[in-house]
Amino acid sequence: MSDPVVTYLTAAASVLGVLAVVFAVLLAVAHRFFRVHVDPRQERIEQILPGANCGSCGYGGCAAYAEAVAKGEAAPDRCTPGGPECAVTIAEVMGVQVAGFVPKVAVIKCQGSCEYTHDRFRYVGERDCRAATATQHGQTACPYACLGLGSCVRACPFDAMVMDEATGLPRVLEERCTACGTCAEVCPKNIIEILPKEQYVHVLCRNRDTGKAVRQVCKAGCIACRRCEKVCPVEGSAVHVNDNLAEVDMATCINCGKCVRACPVNCIGDFRQLRKDAQKRAEADAA
């Protein structure tokens, strides 16, 4: 007479074996009829992308962007961290030609250092610009100015920003900047823009108050004097004062720099000179 324990164990093992075979067959059938077909180009494009998942392309991450490109829903040149080499390689995978890649960089449109402006009160809360903005719109006298708490610096995934000890403002390290736009997204004052690197002339101010009001809170703020408009050699002028703030039309600006020299408060910057100054500071720091 056989041992009942052995009989039970044998029966259980047999049942499990049959179930395993049944489930394996079901999985094979499900895989055959319900599998998601992935375009091999999508996988190739995802391998080409830098994997930063920064969202500068307008999609949730590199995988989403690769899928959109493979489906023909997105252009192959929208990955700014990858640069022109990445765009060309993706275009080759898709069998298309890519238009001229325009290098971009983050531009901080504020010069509100302690030399030019002041604080209305001492902020002692969390060192986060968004948190400070919730407290009477921030501590700075100029309501449009950089708060200098470094949220953009900490958010940058490429360590392309530092806090300048001399000014108390963030500074972009252009050689590292990929124009991903993360810094611009976290800035509650909207003073950071992603702009073409070849555009040298920028109005480094956001204040749209009257000239008199601006002078009371910042020595480097636009006072809407319109001198920039008058000296611009472009027909119709490439600089226009709208709502008390000068704005450069990048489509027509020839980067001559005349408006920079004419500005009485130095709120228009020429990045050719600013980059030279930054290079000198970097060399001095390295020495």
Coordinates of C-alpha atoms in Angstrom, one line a residue:
M1 CA 0.0 0.0 0.0
S2 CA 1.5 3.3 -1.1
D3 CA 2.2 6.2 1.3
P4 CA -0.7 8.8 1.1
V5 CA 1.8 11.6 1.6
V6 CA 3.7 10.6 -1.5
T7 CA 0.5 10.2 -3.4
Y8 CA -0.6 13.7 -2.5
L9 CA 2.8 15.2 -3.4
T10 CA 2.8 13.4 -6.8
A11 CA -0.7 14.6 -7.6
A12 CA 0.2 18.2 -6.6
A13 CA 3.3 18.1 -8.7
S14 CA 1.3 16.8 -11.7
V15 CA -1.3 19.5 -11.3
L16 CA 1.3 22.2 -11.1
G17 CA 3.1 20.8 -14.2
V18 CA -0.1 20.8 -16.2
L19 CA -0.9 24.3 -15.1
A20 CA 2.6 25.4 -16.1
V21 CA 2.1 24.0 -19.6
V22 CA -1.3 25.6 -19.9
F23 CA -0.1 29.0 -18.8
A24 CA 2.9 28.8 -21.1
V25 CA 0.6 28.1 -24.0
L26 CA -1.6 31.0 -23.1
L27 CA 1.3 33.3 -22.8
A28 CA 2.6 32.3 -26.2
V29 CA -0.8 32.8 -27.7
A30 CA -1.2 36.2 -26.0
H31 CA 2.3 37.3 -27.2
R32 CA 1.5 36.3 -30.7
F33 CA -1.9 38.1 -30.9
F34 CA -1.4 41.0 -28.4
R35 CA 2.2 42.0 -28.7
V36 CA 3.0 45.7 -29.4
H37 CA 5.1 46.1 -32.5
V38 CA 7.9 48.6 -31.9
D39 CA 9.4 50.3 -34.9
P40 CA 13.1 49.3 -35.0
R41 CA 13.9 52.9 -35.9
Q42 CA 12.4 54.0 -32.6
E43 CA 14.8 51.8 -30.7
R44 CA 17.7 53.0 -32.8
I45 CA 16.8 56.7 -32.2
E46 CA 16.5 56.1 -28.5
Q47 CA 20.0 54.7 -28.5
I48 CA 21.3 57.8 -30.3
L49 CA 19.7 60.3 -27.9
P50 CA 21.8 61.4 -24.9
G51 CA 19.3 60.0 -22.3
A52 CA 19.0 63.3 -20.4
N53 CA 15.2 63.1 -20.3
C54 CA 15.2 66.9 -19.9
G55 CA 12.1 67.6 -21.9
S56 CA 13.6 70.3 -24.1
C57 CA 12.1 68.5 -27.1
G58 CA 8.6 69.1 -25.8
Y59 CA 8.1 65.4 -24.9
G60 CA 8.1 63.6 -21.5
G61 CA 11.5 62.0 -22.1
C62 CA 13.8 60.5 -24.7
A63 CA 11.7 57.4 -25.2
A64 CA 8.6 59.5 -26.0
Y65 CA 10.5 61.7 -28.4
A66 CA 12.0 58.7 -30.1
E67 CA 8.6 57.3 -30.6
A68 CA 7.3 60.6 -32.0
V69 CA 10.2 60.9 -34.5
A70 CA 9.7 57.3 -35.6
K71 CA 6.1 58.0 -36.3
G72 CA 6.9 61.1 -38.2
E73 CA 5.2 63.3 -35.7
A74 CA 8.4 65.2 -34.6
A75 CA 11.4 66.7 -36.4
P76 CA 14.8 65.0 -35.8
D77 CA 16.5 68.2 -34.6
R78 CA 14.6 68.9 -31.4
C79 CA 17.1 67.4 -29.0
T80 CA 19.2 70.4 -27.9
P81 CA 21.5 68.4 -25.5
G82 CA 22.4 66.1 -28.4
G83 CA 23.3 69.0 -30.7
P84 CA 23.8 69.0 -34.4
E85 CA 25.5 65.6 -34.5
C86 CA 22.6 63.9 -32.8
A87 CA 20.1 65.6 -35.2
V88 CA 22.1 64.5 -38.3
T89 CA 22.3 60.9 -37.1
I90 CA 18.6 60.7 -36.3
A91 CA 17.8 62.2 -39.7
E92 CA 19.9 59.5 -41.3
V93 CA 18.0 56.8 -39.5
M94 CA 14.7 58.3 -40.7
G95 CA 16.1 58.8 -44.2
V96 CA 15.4 62.6 -44.2
Q97 CA 17.5 65.7 -44.3
V98 CA 17.7 68.0 -41.3
A99 CA 17.5 71.7 -41.6
G100 CA 20.3 73.9 -40.3
F101 CA 20.7 73.3 -36.5
V102 CA 20.6 76.6 -34.5
P103 CA 22.7 76.4 -31.3
K104 CA 20.9 77.9 -28.4
V105 CA 21.8 79.0 -24.9
A106 CA 20.1 80.1 -21.7
V107 CA 20.1 83.9 -21.3
I108 CA 19.4 85.5 -17.9
K109 CA 17.6 88.8 -18.5
C110 CA 18.3 90.6 -15.3
Q111 CA 21.3 92.5 -13.9
G112 CA 19.7 93.1 -10.5
S113 CA 22.8 92.6 -8.4
C114 CA 23.3 94.3 -5.0
E115 CA 25.2 97.0 -7.0
Y116 CA 22.1 98.1 -8.9
T117 CA 19.2 97.2 -6.7
H118 CA 18.3 96.4 -3.0
D119 CA 16.1 94.2 -0.9
R120 CA 12.8 95.4 0.7
F121 CA 13.2 93.0 3.6
R122 CA 15.4 90.2 4.8
Y123 CA 14.1 86.8 3.6
V124 CA 14.8 84.0 6.0
G125 CA 12.7 81.2 4.5
E126 CA 13.5 78.2 2.4
R127 CA 16.2 79.0 -0.2
D128 CA 14.0 78.5 -3.1
C129 CA 12.9 81.2 -5.5
R130 CA 9.4 79.8 -5.8
A131 CA 8.9 79.8 -2.1
A132 CA 10.3 83.3 -1.8
T133 CA 8.0 84.5 -4.5
A134 CA 5.0 83.4 -2.4
T135 CA 6.2 85.9 0.3
Q136 CA 5.2 89.3 -1.0
H137 CA 6.5 88.4 -4.5
G138 CA 10.0 88.1 -3.2
Q139 CA 12.4 90.3 -1.2
T140 CA 13.9 92.4 -4.0
A141 CA 12.8 96.0 -4.5
C142 CA 12.3 95.3 -8.2
P143 CA 9.3 93.0 -8.5
Y144 CA 10.6 91.6 -11.8
A145 CA 14.2 90.9 -10.6
C146 CA 16.1 87.7 -9.9
L147 CA 15.8 86.6 -6.3
G148 CA 19.3 85.1 -6.3
L149 CA 18.4 82.0 -4.3
G150 CA 19.8 79.6 -7.0
S151 CA 16.8 77.4 -7.8
C152 CA 17.9 77.5 -11.5
V153 CA 21.4 76.5 -10.5
R154 CA 20.3 73.5 -8.5
A155 CA 17.8 72.4 -11.2
C156 CA 20.3 72.4 -14.1
P157 CA 21.0 68.7 -15.0
F158 CA 24.3 69.6 -16.7
D159 CA 25.9 71.8 -14.0
A160 CA 25.9 74.6 -16.5
M161 CA 25.0 77.3 -14.0
V162 CA 26.7 78.8 -11.0
M163 CA 26.0 81.5 -8.5
D164 CA 28.3 84.5 -9.1
E165 CA 29.8 85.5 -5.8
A166 CA 30.5 89.0 -7.1
T167 CA 26.9 89.8 -8.2
G168 CA 24.8 87.3 -6.2
L169 CA 23.1 86.3 -9.5
P170 CA 23.2 83.0 -11.4
R171 CA 25.7 82.8 -14.3
V172 CA 25.4 80.5 -17.3
L173 CA 28.5 78.4 -18.2
E174 CA 27.8 78.4 -22.0
E175 CA 30.3 75.7 -22.8
R176 CA 28.2 73.3 -20.7
C177 CA 24.7 74.7 -21.4
T178 CA 22.6 72.5 -23.7
A179 CA 19.6 74.8 -23.8
C180 CA 17.4 72.2 -22.3
G181 CA 15.2 74.9 -20.7
T182 CA 15.0 73.4 -17.2
C183 CA 16.3 76.6 -15.6
A184 CA 13.7 78.6 -17.4
E185 CA 10.9 76.3 -16.2
V186 CA 11.8 76.7 -12.5
C187 CA 12.3 80.5 -12.6
P188 CA 9.2 82.1 -11.1
K189 CA 10.2 85.5 -12.4
N190 CA 10.5 84.3 -16.0
I191 CA 13.8 86.1 -16.5
I192 CA 15.5 83.1 -18.2
E193 CA 15.0 82.5 -21.9
I194 CA 16.5 80.0 -24.4
L195 CA 17.7 82.0 -27.3
P196 CA 19.9 81.5 -30.4
K197 CA 23.6 81.7 -29.4
E198 CA 24.4 83.7 -32.5
Q199 CA 22.1 86.5 -31.3
Y200 CA 24.4 88.7 -29.3
V201 CA 22.3 91.7 -28.4
H202 CA 19.7 91.3 -25.6
V203 CA 17.8 93.6 -23.3
L204 CA 18.7 92.4 -19.9
C205 CA 15.7 93.6 -18.0
R206 CA 12.0 92.5 -17.5
N207 CA 10.6 95.6 -15.7
R208 CA 7.7 97.1 -17.5
D209 CA 7.0 99.9 -15.0
T210 CA 7.5 103.6 -15.9
G211 CA 11.0 104.9 -16.1
K212 CA 10.7 106.8 -12.9
A213 CA 9.5 103.8 -11.0
V214 CA 12.3 101.6 -12.5
R215 CA 15.0 104.1 -11.4
Q216 CA 13.7 103.9 -7.8
V217 CA 14.3 100.2 -7.6
C218 CA 17.2 99.4 -10.0
K219 CA 20.0 101.4 -11.6
A220 CA 20.3 99.0 -14.5
G221 CA 16.6 98.7 -15.5
C222 CA 15.1 99.8 -18.8
I223 CA 13.7 103.3 -18.5
A224 CA 12.0 103.3 -21.9
C225 CA 14.0 106.3 -23.1
R226 CA 13.9 105.0 -26.7
R227 CA 17.5 106.0 -27.4
C228 CA 18.0 102.4 -28.6
E229 CA 15.2 102.8 -31.2
K230 CA 16.7 106.1 -32.5
V231 CA 20.2 104.8 -33.1
C232 CA 19.3 101.5 -34.7
P233 CA 20.4 101.5 -38.3
V234 CA 17.9 98.9 -39.4
E235 CA 15.0 100.3 -41.5
G236 CA 12.1 100.5 -39.1
S237 CA 14.4 99.7 -36.2
A238 CA 15.1 96.3 -34.8
V239 CA 14.6 97.6 -31.3
H240 CA 11.2 98.7 -30.1
V241 CA 9.9 99.9 -26.7
N242 CA 6.7 98.2 -25.9
D243 CA 4.9 98.7 -22.6
N244 CA 7.8 100.6 -21.1
L245 CA 10.4 97.9 -22.1
A246 CA 12.8 97.8 -25.0
E247 CA 12.7 94.5 -27.0
V248 CA 15.1 93.3 -29.7
D249 CA 13.6 91.9 -32.9
M250 CA 16.0 89.0 -33.5
A251 CA 14.6 88.5 -37.0
T252 CA 15.9 91.9 -38.1
C253 CA 18.7 92.7 -35.6
I254 CA 22.1 92.8 -37.3
N255 CA 24.0 92.7 -33.9
C256 CA 25.8 96.0 -34.7
G257 CA 25.8 97.0 -31.0
K258 CA 24.8 100.6 -31.5
C259 CA 21.9 100.3 -29.1
V260 CA 24.2 98.8 -26.5
R261 CA 26.4 101.8 -26.5
A262 CA 23.5 104.3 -26.6
C263 CA 21.7 102.9 -23.6
P264 CA 22.2 105.3 -20.7
V265 CA 21.6 102.6 -18.0
N266 CA 23.5 99.8 -19.7
C267 CA 20.5 97.5 -19.7
I268 CA 21.3 96.2 -23.2
G269 CA 24.0 93.6 -23.3
D270 CA 26.4 92.6 -26.1
F271 CA 27.2 88.9 -25.5
R272 CA 30.3 89.1 -27.5
Q273 CA 31.8 91.3 -24.8
L274 CA 30.1 89.5 -22.0
R275 CA 31.5 86.2 -23.2
K276 CA 35.0 87.7 -23.3
D277 CA 34.5 89.0 -19.7
A278 CA 33.3 85.6 -18.6
Q279 CA 36.3 83.9 -20.2
K280 CA 38.6 86.3 -18.3
R281 CA 36.9 85.5 -15.0
A282 CA 37.2 81.8 -15.7
E283 CA 40.9 82.1 -16.4
A284 CA 41.4 84.2 -13.3
D285 CA 39.5 81.6 -11.2
A286 CA 41.6 78.8 -12.7
A287 CA 44.9 80.6 -12.0

